């Protein structure tokens, strides 16, 4: 795992994931330290002036009308962090907090916030020591930044509050810092505000969701191809010339993936045999169109994430010419919108996958497969209830697709009278992504079982399966996903399939045959 160097240049998505999930170490570049020192000199000069400057010598939000005298300003910053560390509810995942801290560190290193270099150096040391502040589910409205979550992190820098140690135990943050030789920070003018005024939490969750969804869209192409093959569908709807005349890039990529997976199949194209049909059902025939639309949504979300990663979000900010200006860049709307948009795409991708699963289990529509893919229908129920579980997950994702960003509850005595709810959009997207992985895992279980049943009934010599789908089935079995047979305790099979899908092993198995998929 590479070290992540944080300088004036942008931190990229791979860097966020390396630190959040891979425990990569971080270091500050010399140019970042120099830039921070230069902008801090400007803040110190403003602090010495008699006129009030927001965030430097005033209160905050609706209380910004009060001028704070120099002897009270350290207390002002401490009070800000302590009062804003007001989260409630379950503790968020460690990877979310690490991403949040890295992204706030990235903005501090830009030199636009006016903090002393020691503040950034202390945050980097906390990340490198694997100390993770306790951050709670509720508290951010996604405007003025992710205030409560970031405040819990800032509290740790002060040696206060609670944090996870490297062993995962929650302890007093001051004790953890002392054990690792990290001195707590005594915040100076503006530094408390700079530590909490950013979109870092929602952005970190967006970056990780994009990475997870990119993998799951490829998984969906594989499971859709397996279902098409098991249902004796036609691969001709995947021909590139058909998708070239509707030139959406994601659609073309999904169709190309499915075509690669189905290459060499002896089952496709038999839609005219026993129960002739001119066309396959929409869930089969339109799989590239649905998944492709989601892929294009993902591309747009990546564009927004890249722009936000290049941003320095704070208020006020120190501009390159030395001016210190108030602004509204902390508003989370750009990030919140795409978080909601991705939740919609995830819900629809799961919905079409569930329809394919249901078709595999229905003897009236499965073209010769046994009811519910049961070993002895009537005595055995097969995968009947697996589809119930899948349907419950799909229904939950439909609820999670309701946009959070269309809501706004005014706060701070109507000073903050329109907020983004971007943190909430990110939290529900994380659940939607995990649910989608489980939905696709159920389709994998059903399509793999159906393909094996087709293989058993095949009268020829060689396997009728495409080499890529055969590799997928074999790898699934090695991963603990059971095949056809009498009814058994099914939950372990489903959990094994979920791990197989979520971790990327399904795509890896298929790519040993197809080469890289999009």
XYZ file of C-alpha atoms in Angstrom, residues 74-75 78 116 119 157-158 184-188 191:
13
model
C -8.854 30.106 22.323
C -11.878 29.424 24.470
C -12.718 25.032 22.121
C -1.127 26.418 11.492
C -2.872 21.247 13.142
C -7.256 16.493 18.103
C -7.866 18.410 21.333
C -3.160 17.559 21.795
C -3.776 20.793 19.926
C -4.567 24.084 21.671
C -6.679 25.677 18.952
C -5.911 29.231 17.849
C -8.776 26.688 13.629
